[in-house]
Amino acid sequence: MELSITRPDDWHLHLRDGELLEAIVSHSSYNFGRAIIMPNLKPPVTKTSEAMAYRESILKALPESSNFTPLMTLYLTDTTTPHEIKLAKESGVVFAVKLYPAGATTNSQHGVTDLFGKCLPVLEEMVLQNMPLLVHGEVTSPDVDVFDREKVFIDEVLSPLIRKFPRLKVVMEHITTTDAVKFVDSCDDGFVAATVTPQHIALNRNSLFQGGLQPHSYCLPVLKRETHSRPFKPSIYSESFLTFAYFFWSRVQMHNTLL
């Protein structure tokens, strides 16, 4: 008997550049057919021309026999223009724009400081161009507990964004809370989706402290309580498997259709 499995895609891939790119890309291209390439390099990929150059670097670093396809993204800033979104769409190689709230994660210092005050014309153009917005969904205010940053982002940023731009395609990346699961499921099909990472399925915040501080279990968004990670975990002994299967397959496949 032979079992054939469709080659998967990686919907959130950091290849970096230079020696790191050369070290990582062969592993990713061996396992995946396509990947959404994150743009938070130093300096970030903010222009279509930069995305095209980065794509060429990736293709040159691939093994000769590889047919891996990098799907490029732009790094949204306070000064991104609607014209840049048009260029991105016309390029045929840029498939989405990534929102990093400034200071939220690695190499996000050039990210957005005021989404509604500085990026509305760009978001309007993204709707017109059918260009998805990929979101690192955390607020960065020091007054907000680190474990609550995703929920507060949903309440204060994402929900108002969807209300203002109901036709904007949005992917909430690497979600970590039941709040995010419920929010995505509450939105109209075809416009809001999410991705989930293996570590947020397998681990919870206890993993950060068991046997002392465990730095290799630290990542952003930070791990949450088990009650948040449980809905992601497939289990043949409970209905949570159905919840996971529905969310993962319907919503991540929808991520595919958004692109």
Tab-separated table of C-alpha atoms in Angstrom:
chain	number	residue	atom	x	y	z
A	1	MET	CA	0.000	0.000	0.000
A	2	GLU	CA	1.231	3.487	-0.846
A	3	LEU	CA	0.014	6.611	0.920
A	4	SER	CA	0.446	9.931	-0.888
A	5	ILE	CA	0.283	13.133	1.122
A	6	THR	CA	-0.067	16.542	-0.484
A	7	ARG	CA	3.130	18.502	-0.058
A	8	PRO	CA	2.444	21.168	2.555
A	9	ASP	CA	3.099	24.901	2.474
A	10	ASP	CA	4.719	26.897	5.270
A	11	TRP	CA	2.560	29.940	5.998
A	12	HIS	CA	5.101	31.753	8.178
A	13	LEU	CA	8.784	31.309	7.392
A	14	HIS	CA	11.786	33.305	8.571
A	15	LEU	CA	14.695	32.657	6.216
A	16	ARG	CA	16.671	35.770	7.251
A	17	ASP	CA	19.571	36.457	4.893
A	18	GLY	CA	23.275	35.821	4.375
A	19	GLU	CA	24.674	32.695	6.040
A	20	LEU	CA	21.425	32.030	7.907
A	21	LEU	CA	19.476	32.002	4.657
A	22	GLU	CA	21.879	29.536	3.096
A	23	ALA	CA	21.690	27.307	6.175
A	24	ILE	CA	17.901	27.287	6.482
A	25	VAL	CA	16.468	27.335	2.987
A	26	SER	CA	17.530	23.814	1.987
A	27	HIS	CA	15.669	22.354	4.979
A	28	SER	CA	12.505	24.331	4.278
A	29	SER	CA	12.544	23.625	0.553
A	30	TYR	CA	12.977	19.890	1.204
A	31	ASN	CA	9.770	19.718	3.266
A	32	PHE	CA	7.572	22.435	1.772
A	33	GLY	CA	6.444	23.394	-1.714
A	34	ARG	CA	5.806	27.070	-1.000
A	35	ALA	CA	6.251	29.454	1.918
A	36	ILE	CA	5.197	32.917	3.011
A	37	ILE	CA	8.509	34.698	3.575
A	38	MET	CA	8.648	37.094	6.511
A	39	PRO	CA	10.118	40.536	5.684
A	40	ASN	CA	11.632	41.563	9.048
A	41	LEU	CA	15.248	41.589	7.923
A	42	LYS	CA	17.864	44.184	8.856
A	43	PRO	CA	16.944	46.480	7.171
A	44	PRO	CA	13.342	45.348	6.611
A	45	VAL	CA	11.859	44.578	3.197
A	46	THR	CA	9.631	47.629	2.734
A	47	LYS	CA	9.770	48.067	-1.064
A	48	THR	CA	8.652	45.830	-3.894
A	49	SER	CA	12.095	46.130	-5.478
A	50	GLU	CA	13.641	44.886	-2.228
A	51	ALA	CA	11.230	41.948	-2.093
A	52	MET	CA	12.143	40.990	-5.644
A	53	ALA	CA	15.865	41.169	-4.842
A	54	TYR	CA	15.340	39.099	-1.676
A	55	ARG	CA	13.421	36.524	-3.724
A	56	GLU	CA	16.343	36.209	-6.116
A	57	SER	CA	18.690	35.625	-3.177
A	58	ILE	CA	16.419	32.851	-1.930
A	59	LEU	CA	16.207	31.198	-5.347
A	60	LYS	CA	19.990	31.309	-5.735
A	61	ALA	CA	20.441	29.622	-2.352
A	62	LEU	CA	18.121	26.709	-3.210
A	63	PRO	CA	19.450	23.263	-4.142
A	64	GLU	CA	19.574	22.857	-7.917
A	65	SER	CA	16.759	20.294	-8.032
A	66	SER	CA	14.373	22.310	-5.867
A	67	ASN	CA	11.060	23.694	-7.149
A	68	PHE	CA	10.356	25.591	-3.931
A	69	THR	CA	8.376	28.813	-4.423
A	70	PRO	CA	8.938	31.759	-2.053
A	71	LEU	CA	5.858	33.951	-1.663
A	72	MET	CA	7.145	37.383	-0.764
A	73	THR	CA	5.717	39.979	1.615
A	74	LEU	CA	6.271	43.663	2.381
A	75	TYR	CA	6.970	45.111	5.824
A	76	LEU	CA	4.333	47.744	6.618
A	77	THR	CA	5.576	51.039	8.043
A	78	ASP	CA	4.085	54.420	8.909
A	79	THR	CA	5.365	55.720	5.561
A	80	THR	CA	4.292	52.908	3.219
A	81	THR	CA	2.377	54.392	0.289
A	82	PRO	CA	-0.652	53.180	-1.696
A	83	HIS	CA	1.543	53.308	-4.790
A	84	GLU	CA	3.851	50.718	-3.219
A	85	ILE	CA	0.872	48.408	-2.753
A	86	LYS	CA	0.042	48.777	-6.453
A	87	LEU	CA	3.642	47.949	-7.372
A	88	ALA	CA	3.552	44.926	-5.079
A	89	LYS	CA	0.419	43.577	-6.720
A	90	GLU	CA	1.761	44.203	-10.218
A	91	SER	CA	5.031	42.416	-9.415
A	92	GLY	CA	3.398	39.001	-9.302
A	93	VAL	CA	5.803	37.896	-6.553
A	94	VAL	CA	4.573	39.894	-3.529
A	95	PHE	CA	1.480	38.254	-2.065
A	96	ALA	CA	0.854	40.037	1.240
A	97	VAL	CA	1.820	42.864	3.568
A	98	LYS	CA	2.977	42.195	7.137
A	99	LEU	CA	1.892	44.341	10.071
A	100	TYR	CA	4.360	44.450	12.945
A	101	PRO	CA	3.306	46.810	15.734
A	102	ALA	CA	6.514	48.718	16.484
A	103	GLY	CA	8.456	46.939	19.211
A	104	ALA	CA	6.284	43.818	19.285
A	105	THR	CA	8.863	41.231	18.221
A	106	THR	CA	12.210	40.625	16.493
A	107	ASN	CA	13.262	43.416	14.110
A	108	SER	CA	9.936	45.219	14.535
A	109	GLN	CA	11.370	48.593	15.525
A	110	HIS	CA	10.488	49.989	12.096
A	111	GLY	CA	6.910	48.740	12.334
A	112	VAL	CA	3.664	50.644	12.601
A	113	THR	CA	3.192	53.100	15.468
A	114	ASP	CA	-0.351	54.269	14.589
A	115	LEU	CA	-2.306	51.976	12.269
A	116	PHE	CA	-5.461	54.088	12.063
A	117	GLY	CA	-3.671	57.424	12.053
A	118	LYS	CA	-0.995	56.697	9.454
A	119	CYS	CA	-1.967	53.649	7.378
A	120	LEU	CA	-5.588	54.126	6.304
A	121	PRO	CA	-4.790	55.035	2.650
A	122	VAL	CA	-2.581	51.946	2.391
A	123	LEU	CA	-5.268	49.695	3.879
A	124	GLU	CA	-7.824	51.123	1.455
A	125	GLU	CA	-5.509	50.328	-1.446
A	126	MET	CA	-4.959	46.812	-0.121
A	127	VAL	CA	-8.715	46.241	-0.278
A	128	LEU	CA	-8.760	47.465	-3.884
A	129	GLN	CA	-5.779	45.291	-4.818
A	130	ASN	CA	-7.074	42.239	-2.912
A	131	MET	CA	-3.809	42.176	-0.969
A	132	PRO	CA	-3.924	40.306	2.378
A	133	LEU	CA	-2.680	41.828	5.620
A	134	LEU	CA	-0.685	39.437	7.796
A	135	VAL	CA	-0.816	40.481	11.430
A	136	HIS	CA	1.439	40.051	14.434
A	137	GLY	CA	-1.440	40.486	16.836
A	138	GLU	CA	-0.062	42.057	20.002
A	139	VAL	CA	-0.193	45.508	21.519
A	140	THR	CA	3.069	46.888	22.849
A	141	SER	CA	1.967	49.183	25.661
A	142	PRO	CA	4.003	48.548	28.837
A	143	ASP	CA	0.766	48.936	30.792
A	144	VAL	CA	-0.629	45.722	29.292
A	145	ASP	CA	0.362	42.391	30.841
A	146	VAL	CA	2.464	40.366	28.402
A	147	PHE	CA	-0.001	37.470	28.618
A	148	ASP	CA	-2.908	39.762	27.670
A	149	ARG	CA	-1.369	41.487	24.668
A	150	GLU	CA	-3.115	39.332	22.065
A	151	LYS	CA	-6.573	39.751	23.594
A	152	VAL	CA	-6.133	43.521	23.947
A	153	PHE	CA	-4.955	43.706	20.320
A	154	ILE	CA	-8.117	41.930	19.197
A	155	ASP	CA	-10.308	44.270	21.230
A	156	GLU	CA	-8.540	47.556	20.476
A	157	VAL	CA	-7.041	47.073	17.008
A	158	LEU	CA	-8.267	44.056	15.077
A	159	SER	CA	-11.990	44.283	15.779
A	160	PRO	CA	-12.132	47.988	14.832
A	161	LEU	CA	-10.021	47.243	11.751
A	162	ILE	CA	-12.428	44.566	10.514
A	163	ARG	CA	-15.401	46.821	11.157
A	164	LYS	CA	-13.786	49.642	9.176
A	165	PHE	CA	-12.557	47.403	6.339
A	166	PRO	CA	-14.889	44.380	6.172
A	167	ARG	CA	-13.508	43.436	2.722
A	168	LEU	CA	-9.859	43.519	3.836
A	169	LYS	CA	-8.350	40.038	3.900
A	170	VAL	CA	-6.583	39.514	7.218
A	171	VAL	CA	-4.525	36.623	8.564
A	172	MET	CA	-3.891	36.680	12.300
A	173	GLU	CA	-0.578	34.871	12.519
A	174	HIS	CA	0.632	32.443	15.200
A	175	ILE	CA	-2.406	32.834	17.435
A	176	THR	CA	-2.031	31.805	21.085
A	177	THR	CA	-5.399	32.299	22.792
A	178	THR	CA	-8.969	31.053	22.785
A	179	ASP	CA	-9.897	34.704	22.269
A	180	ALA	CA	-8.240	34.584	18.855
A	181	VAL	CA	-9.915	31.287	17.946
A	182	LYS	CA	-13.335	32.694	18.819
A	183	PHE	CA	-12.657	35.950	16.990
A	184	VAL	CA	-11.587	34.269	13.753
A	185	ASP	CA	-14.535	31.884	13.858
A	186	SER	CA	-16.886	34.842	14.371
A	187	CYS	CA	-15.738	36.620	11.192
A	188	ASP	CA	-17.149	36.221	7.699
A	189	ASP	CA	-15.672	33.299	5.803
A	190	GLY	CA	-13.143	34.277	3.178
A	191	PHE	CA	-11.860	37.426	4.845
A	192	VAL	CA	-10.264	36.538	8.201
A	193	ALA	CA	-8.062	33.516	8.867
A	194	ALA	CA	-5.311	32.466	11.258
A	195	THR	CA	-2.227	30.309	11.591
A	196	VAL	CA	-1.040	28.257	14.563
A	197	THR	CA	2.553	27.249	15.347
A	198	PRO	CA	3.652	23.837	16.677
A	199	GLN	CA	5.048	25.298	19.894
A	200	HIS	CA	1.763	26.970	20.781
A	201	ILE	CA	0.008	23.634	20.301
A	202	ALA	CA	2.486	21.483	22.215
A	203	LEU	CA	3.533	23.814	25.057
A	204	ASN	CA	2.027	26.179	27.605
A	205	ARG	CA	3.530	28.856	29.826
A	206	ASN	CA	4.559	26.307	32.461
A	207	SER	CA	7.162	25.219	29.920
A	208	LEU	CA	8.956	28.523	30.512
A	209	PHE	CA	9.625	27.796	34.176
A	210	GLN	CA	9.706	24.045	34.792
A	211	GLY	CA	13.047	23.120	36.361
A	212	GLY	CA	14.139	26.763	36.243
A	213	LEU	CA	13.912	29.392	33.520
A	214	GLN	CA	13.814	27.700	30.093
A	215	PRO	CA	14.934	30.234	27.459
A	216	HIS	CA	14.418	27.830	24.550
A	217	SER	CA	10.694	27.786	25.336
A	218	TYR	CA	10.507	31.567	25.046
A	219	CYS	CA	9.191	32.996	21.809
A	220	LEU	CA	6.852	35.790	20.784
A	221	PRO	CA	3.949	35.748	21.135
A	222	VAL	CA	4.733	34.282	24.535
A	223	LEU	CA	3.229	30.926	25.524
A	224	LYS	CA	-0.111	31.098	27.343
A	225	ARG	CA	-2.059	29.010	29.867
A	226	GLU	CA	-2.995	25.428	29.028
A	227	THR	CA	-6.628	26.554	28.775
A	228	HIS	CA	-5.591	28.606	25.734
A	229	SER	CA	-3.477	25.972	24.013
A	230	ARG	CA	-5.989	23.184	24.584
A	231	PRO	CA	-8.343	24.124	21.708
A	232	PHE	CA	-5.453	23.626	19.281
A	233	LYS	CA	-4.618	20.122	20.456
A	234	PRO	CA	-6.036	17.202	18.513
A	235	SER	CA	-7.119	14.315	20.711
A	236	ILE	CA	-8.784	11.123	19.598
A	237	TYR	CA	-10.384	10.891	23.032
A	238	SER	CA	-12.304	14.180	23.046
A	239	GLU	CA	-14.236	16.605	20.909
A	240	SER	CA	-11.249	18.986	20.972
A	241	PHE	CA	-9.946	17.037	17.984
A	242	LEU	CA	-12.965	18.177	15.973
A	243	THR	CA	-12.408	21.745	17.113
A	244	PHE	CA	-8.771	21.582	16.088
A	245	ALA	CA	-9.514	19.842	12.802
A	246	TYR	CA	-12.181	22.357	11.837
A	247	PHE	CA	-10.120	25.364	12.828
A	248	PHE	CA	-6.849	24.147	11.356
A	249	TRP	CA	-8.109	22.733	8.103
A	250	SER	CA	-10.879	25.178	7.290
A	251	ARG	CA	-9.128	28.323	8.465
A	252	VAL	CA	-5.579	27.565	7.333
A	253	GLN	CA	-6.837	26.340	3.994
A	254	MET	CA	-8.746	29.604	3.844
A	255	HIS	CA	-5.397	31.320	4.391
A	256	ASN	CA	-4.387	29.602	1.167
A	257	THR	CA	-7.421	30.995	-0.657
A	258	LEU	CA	-6.768	34.470	0.741
A	259	LEU	CA	-3.492	34.470	-1.151
